[in-house]
Coordinates of C-alpha atoms in Angstrom, one line a residue:
X1011 CA 17.6 -101.9 25.0
X1012 CA 19.2 -104.1 22.4
X1013 CA 22.7 -102.8 22.9
X1014 CA 24.3 -104.7 20.0
X1015 CA 21.8 -103.3 17.6
X1016 CA 22.0 -99.8 19.1
X1017 CA 25.8 -99.6 18.7
X1018 CA 25.6 -101.1 15.2
X1019 CA 23.0 -98.5 14.2
X1020 CA 25.1 -95.7 15.7
X1021 CA 28.2 -97.0 13.8
X1022 CA 26.4 -96.6 10.5
X1023 CA 25.6 -93.0 11.3
X1024 CA 29.0 -92.0 12.5
X1025 CA 30.8 -93.8 9.7
X1026 CA 28.9 -91.8 7.1
X1027 CA 30.0 -88.6 8.8
X1028 CA 33.6 -89.8 9.0
X1029 CA 33.5 -90.6 5.3
X1030 CA 32.3 -87.1 4.6
X1031 CA 35.0 -85.6 6.8
X1032 CA 37.8 -87.4 4.9
X1033 CA 36.3 -86.5 1.5
X1034 CA 36.4 -82.8 2.5
X1035 CA 40.0 -83.2 3.8
X1036 CA 41.0 -84.9 0.6
X1037 CA 39.3 -82.2 -1.5
X1038 CA 41.8 -79.6 -0.1
X1039 CA 44.3 -81.0 -2.6
X1040 CA 47.2 -79.8 -0.4
X1041 CA 50.7 -79.7 -1.8
X1042 CA 53.2 -77.3 -3.4
X1043 CA 54.1 -79.4 -6.3
X1044 CA 52.5 -82.4 -8.0
X1045 CA 54.7 -85.0 -6.3
X1046 CA 53.6 -83.7 -2.9
X1047 CA 50.0 -83.5 -3.9
X1048 CA 50.2 -87.1 -5.1
X1049 CA 51.8 -88.2 -1.8
X1050 CA 49.2 -86.3 0.3
X1051 CA 46.4 -87.9 -1.7
X1052 CA 47.9 -91.4 -1.1
X1053 CA 48.3 -90.6 2.6
X1054 CA 44.8 -89.3 3.1
X1055 CA 43.1 -92.1 1.0
X1056 CA 44.9 -94.6 3.3
X1057 CA 43.9 -92.7 6.4
X1058 CA 40.3 -92.7 5.2
X1059 CA 40.3 -96.4 4.5
X1060 CA 42.0 -97.2 7.8
X1061 CA 39.6 -95.0 9.8
X1062 CA 36.6 -96.6 8.1
X1063 CA 37.6 -100.3 8.6
X1064 CA 34.8 -102.1 10.3
X1065 CA 34.7 -101.5 14.1
X1066 CA 32.4 -101.1 17.0
X1067 CA 32.7 -97.3 17.2
X1068 CA 32.4 -97.7 21.0
X1069 CA 34.4 -94.6 21.7
X1070 CA 32.3 -92.4 19.5
X1071 CA 29.1 -93.8 20.9
X1072 CA 30.3 -93.0 24.5
X1073 CA 30.8 -89.4 23.5
X1074 CA 27.3 -89.3 22.1
X1075 CA 25.6 -91.0 25.0
X1076 CA 27.7 -89.1 27.5
X1077 CA 26.3 -85.9 26.0
X1078 CA 22.8 -87.2 26.0
X1079 CA 23.0 -87.7 29.7
X1080 CA 22.5 -84.0 30.1
X1081 CA 21.3 -82.6 26.8
X1082 CA 19.1 -83.6 23.7
X1083 CA 20.8 -84.6 20.5
X1084 CA 22.9 -81.9 18.9
X1085 CA 24.6 -82.2 15.5
X1086 CA 27.8 -80.7 17.0
X1087 CA 28.3 -83.7 19.3
X1088 CA 29.0 -85.9 16.2
X1089 CA 32.1 -83.8 15.4
X1090 CA 33.4 -84.4 18.9
X1091 CA 32.6 -88.1 18.5
X1092 CA 34.5 -88.2 15.2
X1093 CA 37.4 -86.4 16.7
X1094 CA 37.8 -89.3 19.2
X1095 CA 37.6 -91.8 16.4
X1096 CA 40.4 -90.0 14.5
X1097 CA 42.6 -90.0 17.6
X1098 CA 41.9 -93.7 18.0
X1099 CA 42.9 -94.5 14.4
X1100 CA 46.1 -92.6 14.9
X1101 CA 47.0 -94.5 18.0
X1102 CA 46.2 -97.8 16.4
X1103 CA 48.7 -97.0 13.6
X1104 CA 51.4 -96.3 16.2
X1105 CA 50.4 -99.3 18.3
X1106 CA 50.6 -101.7 15.3
X1107 CA 54.1 -100.5 14.4
X1108 CA 55.3 -101.0 18.0
X1109 CA 53.6 -104.4 18.2
X1110 CA 55.0 -105.4 14.8
X1111 CA 51.5 -106.4 13.7
X1112 CA 50.9 -107.0 10.0
X1113 CA 47.1 -107.1 10.0
X1114 CA 44.5 -104.6 11.4
X1115 CA 40.9 -105.6 11.0
X1116 CA 41.7 -107.9 8.2
X1117 CA 43.8 -105.6 6.1
X1118 CA 47.5 -104.5 6.2
X1119 CA 48.7 -102.3 9.0
X1120 CA 49.9 -98.9 7.9
X1121 CA 53.6 -99.6 8.2
X1122 CA 53.0 -102.7 6.0
X1123 CA 50.9 -100.8 3.6
X1124 CA 53.7 -98.2 2.9
X1125 CA 56.7 -100.5 3.2
X1126 CA 56.6 -102.2 -0.2
X1127 CA 59.9 -103.9 0.6
X1128 CA 61.4 -101.0 2.6
X1129 CA 60.6 -101.6 6.3
X1130 CA 62.2 -98.4 7.5
X1131 CA 60.2 -96.3 5.0
X1132 CA 57.0 -98.1 6.1
X1133 CA 57.7 -97.4 9.7
X1134 CA 58.5 -93.8 9.1
X1135 CA 55.3 -93.2 7.1
X1136 CA 53.3 -95.0 9.8
X1137 CA 54.7 -92.7 12.5
X1138 CA 54.2 -89.6 10.3
X1139 CA 50.7 -90.5 9.3
X1140 CA 49.7 -91.4 12.9
X1141 CA 50.9 -87.9 14.0
X1142 CA 48.9 -86.3 11.2
X1143 CA 45.6 -88.1 12.0
X1144 CA 46.2 -87.5 15.7
X1145 CA 46.5 -83.7 15.1
X1146 CA 43.5 -83.7 12.8
X1147 CA 41.5 -85.3 15.6
X1148 CA 42.5 -82.5 18.0
X1149 CA 41.7 -79.9 15.3
X1150 CA 38.2 -81.4 14.8
X1151 CA 37.4 -81.3 18.5
X1152 CA 38.5 -77.6 18.7
X1153 CA 36.2 -76.8 15.7
X1154 CA 33.1 -78.8 17.0
X1155 CA 31.2 -75.6 17.6
X1156 CA 30.3 -75.8 21.3
X1157 CA 30.9 -72.9 23.7
X1158 CA 34.6 -72.1 23.9
X1159 CA 34.9 -72.8 27.6
X1160 CA 33.4 -76.3 27.2
X1161 CA 35.5 -77.1 24.1
X1162 CA 38.7 -76.0 25.9
X1163 CA 37.8 -78.2 28.9
X1164 CA 37.0 -81.2 26.6
X1165 CA 40.2 -80.6 24.6
X1166 CA 42.3 -80.5 27.8
X1167 CA 40.7 -83.8 28.8
X1168 CA 41.5 -85.4 25.4
X1169 CA 45.1 -84.2 25.5
X1170 CA 45.7 -85.4 29.1
X1171 CA 44.2 -88.8 28.2
X1172 CA 46.6 -89.0 25.2
X1173 CA 49.5 -88.3 27.6
X1174 CA 48.3 -91.0 30.0
X1175 CA 47.7 -93.4 27.2
X1176 CA 51.4 -92.9 26.2
X1177 CA 52.4 -93.9 29.7
X1178 CA 50.2 -97.0 29.5
X1179 CA 51.7 -97.9 26.1
X1180 CA 55.2 -97.5 27.6
X1181 CA 54.4 -99.9 30.4
X1182 CA 52.7 -102.3 27.9
X1183 CA 55.8 -102.7 25.7
X1184 CA 58.1 -102.9 28.7
X1185 CA 56.3 -105.7 30.6
X1186 CA 58.3 -108.5 29.0
X1187 CA 61.4 -106.8 30.3
X1188 CA 60.1 -106.8 33.9
X1189 CA 61.3 -110.0 35.6
X1190 CA 59.0 -109.8 38.6
X1191 CA 55.7 -109.0 37.0
X1192 CA 52.6 -109.5 39.0
X1193 CA 48.8 -109.0 38.4
X1194 CA 49.0 -105.3 39.1
X1195 CA 51.1 -104.7 36.0
X1196 CA 48.6 -105.7 33.3
X1197 CA 45.8 -104.1 35.4
X1198 CA 47.8 -100.8 35.3
X1199 CA 48.1 -101.1 31.5
X1200 CA 44.4 -101.8 31.3
X1201 CA 43.5 -98.8 33.3
X1202 CA 45.7 -96.4 31.3
X1203 CA 45.3 -97.8 27.8
X1204 CA 41.7 -98.9 27.9
X1205 CA 39.7 -97.7 30.9
X1206 CA 40.9 -94.1 30.7
X1207 CA 41.3 -94.0 26.9
X1208 CA 38.4 -96.2 25.6
X1209 CA 35.8 -95.6 28.2
X1210 CA 36.4 -92.7 30.5
X1211 CA 37.8 -90.2 28.0
X1212 CA 35.0 -90.2 25.4
X1213 CA 32.3 -90.6 28.0
X1214 CA 33.5 -87.6 30.0
X1215 CA 34.2 -85.5 26.9
X1216 CA 30.5 -85.9 26.0
X1217 CA 29.4 -85.1 29.5
X1218 CA 31.7 -82.0 29.6
X1219 CA 30.2 -80.7 26.4
X1220 CA 26.7 -81.2 27.9
X1221 CA 27.8 -79.0 30.9
X1222 CA 27.4 -81.7 33.5
X1223 CA 28.9 -81.0 36.9
X1224 CA 32.0 -82.5 38.5
X1225 CA 30.0 -84.9 40.8
X1226 CA 28.5 -86.6 37.8
X1227 CA 31.9 -86.7 36.0
X1228 CA 33.3 -88.4 39.0
X1229 CA 30.7 -91.1 38.9
X1230 CA 31.2 -91.6 35.2
X1231 CA 34.9 -91.9 35.9
X1232 CA 34.3 -94.8 38.4
X1233 CA 31.9 -96.5 36.0
X1234 CA 34.4 -96.2 33.1
X1235 CA 37.4 -97.5 35.0
X1236 CA 35.6 -100.8 35.9
X1237 CA 33.9 -101.1 32.5
X1238 CA 37.2 -100.4 30.7
X1239 CA 39.2 -103.0 32.5
X1240 CA 36.4 -105.5 32.0
X1241 CA 36.4 -104.7 28.3
X1242 CA 40.2 -105.1 28.0
X1243 CA 40.3 -108.4 29.8
X1244 CA 37.7 -109.7 27.3
X1245 CA 39.7 -108.3 24.5
X1246 CA 42.8 -110.3 25.7
X1247 CA 40.7 -113.4 25.9
X1248 CA 39.5 -112.8 22.3
X1249 CA 43.1 -112.2 21.3
X1250 CA 43.9 -115.8 22.3
X1251 CA 40.7 -117.7 22.0
X1252 CA 38.7 -115.6 19.5
X1253 CA 37.8 -116.3 15.9
X1254 CA 40.4 -114.3 13.9
X1255 CA 37.9 -114.1 11.0
X1256 CA 35.6 -112.1 13.3
X1257 CA 38.2 -110.1 15.2
X1258 CA 40.3 -109.3 12.2
X1259 CA 43.5 -110.1 14.1
X1260 CA 45.6 -113.1 14.6
X1261 CA 44.6 -115.2 17.6
X1262 CA 48.3 -116.0 18.2
X1263 CA 50.0 -112.6 18.0
X1264 CA 49.5 -111.7 21.7
X1265 CA 51.2 -114.9 22.8
X1266 CA 54.0 -114.7 20.2
X1267 CA 54.7 -111.1 21.1
X1268 CA 55.0 -111.9 24.8
X1269 CA 52.1 -109.6 25.8
X1270 CA 51.9 -109.3 29.6
X1271 CA 48.2 -109.9 29.9
X1272 CA 46.3 -111.1 32.9
X1273 CA 46.1 -114.5 31.2
X1274 CA 49.8 -114.7 30.8
X1275 CA 50.7 -113.5 34.4
X1276 CA 48.2 -115.9 36.0
X1277 CA 49.5 -118.8 34.0
X1278 CA 53.1 -118.1 34.9
X1279 CA 52.3 -117.6 38.6
X1280 CA 49.8 -120.3 39.2
X1281 CA 50.2 -123.0 36.5
X1282 CA 51.9 -126.3 37.1
X1283 CA 55.5 -126.6 36.0
X1284 CA 54.5 -128.4 32.8
X1285 CA 51.9 -125.7 32.1
X1286 CA 54.4 -122.9 32.7
X1287 CA 56.9 -124.5 30.4
X1288 CA 54.3 -125.1 27.7
X1289 CA 53.4 -121.4 27.9
X1290 CA 57.1 -120.2 28.0
X1291 CA 57.8 -122.4 24.9
X1292 CA 56.0 -119.8 22.7
X1293 CA 55.5 -116.7 24.8
X1294 CA 57.5 -113.9 23.2
X1295 CA 59.2 -116.2 20.7
X1296 CA 57.7 -114.5 17.6
X1297 CA 57.6 -117.8 15.8
X1298 CA 56.3 -121.2 17.0
X1299 CA 54.8 -124.4 15.7
X1300 CA 51.0 -124.9 15.7
X1301 CA 51.4 -127.7 18.2
X1302 CA 53.3 -125.6 20.7
X1303 CA 50.8 -122.8 20.3
X1304 CA 47.9 -125.2 21.0
X1305 CA 49.8 -126.6 24.0
X1306 CA 50.2 -123.0 25.4
X1307 CA 46.5 -122.3 24.9
X1308 CA 45.6 -125.5 26.7
X1309 CA 48.0 -124.5 29.6
X1310 CA 46.1 -121.1 29.9
X1311 CA 42.8 -123.0 30.2
X1312 CA 44.0 -125.8 32.5
X1313 CA 45.9 -123.4 34.8
X1314 CA 42.7 -121.6 35.6
X1315 CA 43.9 -118.4 33.9
X1316 CA 41.0 -118.2 31.5
X1317 CA 38.3 -118.9 34.1
X1318 CA 39.9 -116.4 36.5
X1319 CA 40.1 -113.7 33.8
X1320 CA 36.5 -114.2 32.8
X1321 CA 35.4 -113.9 36.4
X1322 CA 37.3 -110.7 37.0
X1323 CA 35.8 -109.2 33.8
X1324 CA 32.2 -110.2 34.8
X1325 CA 32.6 -108.9 38.3
X1326 CA 33.9 -105.5 37.1
X1327 CA 31.1 -105.2 34.6
X1328 CA 28.6 -105.8 37.4
X1329 CA 30.3 -103.1 39.5
X1330 CA 30.3 -100.7 36.6
X1331 CA 26.5 -101.1 36.2
X1332 CA 26.0 -100.5 39.9
X1333 CA 28.1 -97.3 39.7
X1334 CA 26.1 -95.9 36.8
X1335 CA 22.9 -96.6 38.6
X1336 CA 23.8 -93.7 40.9
X1337 CA 22.8 -91.4 38.0
X1338 CA 19.2 -92.8 37.6
X1339 CA 17.8 -89.2 37.6
X1340 CA 19.5 -88.5 34.3
X1341 CA 18.4 -89.5 30.7
X1342 CA 17.2 -93.1 30.9
X1343 CA 18.1 -93.8 27.3
X1344 CA 21.8 -93.0 28.0
X1345 CA 21.8 -94.9 31.3
X1346 CA 20.3 -98.0 29.6
X1347 CA 23.0 -97.8 27.0
X1348 CA 25.8 -97.5 29.5
X1349 CA 24.5 -100.4 31.7
X1350 CA 24.0 -102.5 28.6
X1351 CA 27.3 -101.8 27.0
X1352 CA 29.2 -102.8 30.2
X1353 CA 27.6 -106.2 30.1
X1354 CA 27.7 -106.7 26.3
X1355 CA 31.4 -106.0 26.1
X1356 CA 32.3 -108.8 28.4
X1357 CA 30.1 -111.3 26.6
X1358 CA 31.0 -110.4 23.0
X1359 CA 32.9 -112.6 20.5
X1360 CA 34.3 -109.8 18.4

């Protein structure tokens, strides 16, 4: 299977359905006077634009292929996949505000979009709109049309994952305040913010809606935890060494924000004194010269942090593929996708 083409083809399908969803929501024309109607229209048009910014649609695809493990394609599964995409858009809005990011996929983040010179208003609107989209996602899953028992189980899974993701985000934004950070700290963030949220949650939701039993869900969990951590390590690498034109995000922001990534922890623990100092000169400083940023990136490479992170990511992807092979009696199309996506995500450049 050409996984890159498969996920791109799926993205086109799900994005058409997402666009239709937002058009229907906009057509409700909610509001009790014209000012409110105008504001709701502005909010929903931005929500639609934000949700449809170019992306991999990995989470939606995992809902779909998780379902196909046990059942043939059913139009209802696209609603569940869209629900996960809405939740993702909401959490990105909140995440960008907390990270003080100005750009998301090449365009202004939501708090910047609404600020127009008033940062507090922009932040307030971002929090509010994030909550709105988050709740719309839950609503869409509840209305996806599968048997109530399966929908309730899937919804409980989505809600619990949102809770755990919040715990992961809390640790993520607290790492720079922890003086004795070690490798287990970023890994804990990766497991809660990415492995559970990006891989395990959508994959298991799809499998739940297909009626698959707990033994299979447990194997999917193990696969997703390894694949998800591998994915996030690669994401961190791209956040420092990627092409910002392709990623749609600054390749300096993670360093300037003081993100407690595996790259950062390894450099600070294992680098030479000069490498550590070069890294500390910009890490968490918010503003730094181009020369100092380049020196910090060289320190990451020369300390061995980059090579170490790449190895961990590849090893976890290999382990994920081995885990999913335990389900070789299920739909080979889905299994090929899950094996392929684990490998593709650690070799991507976007």
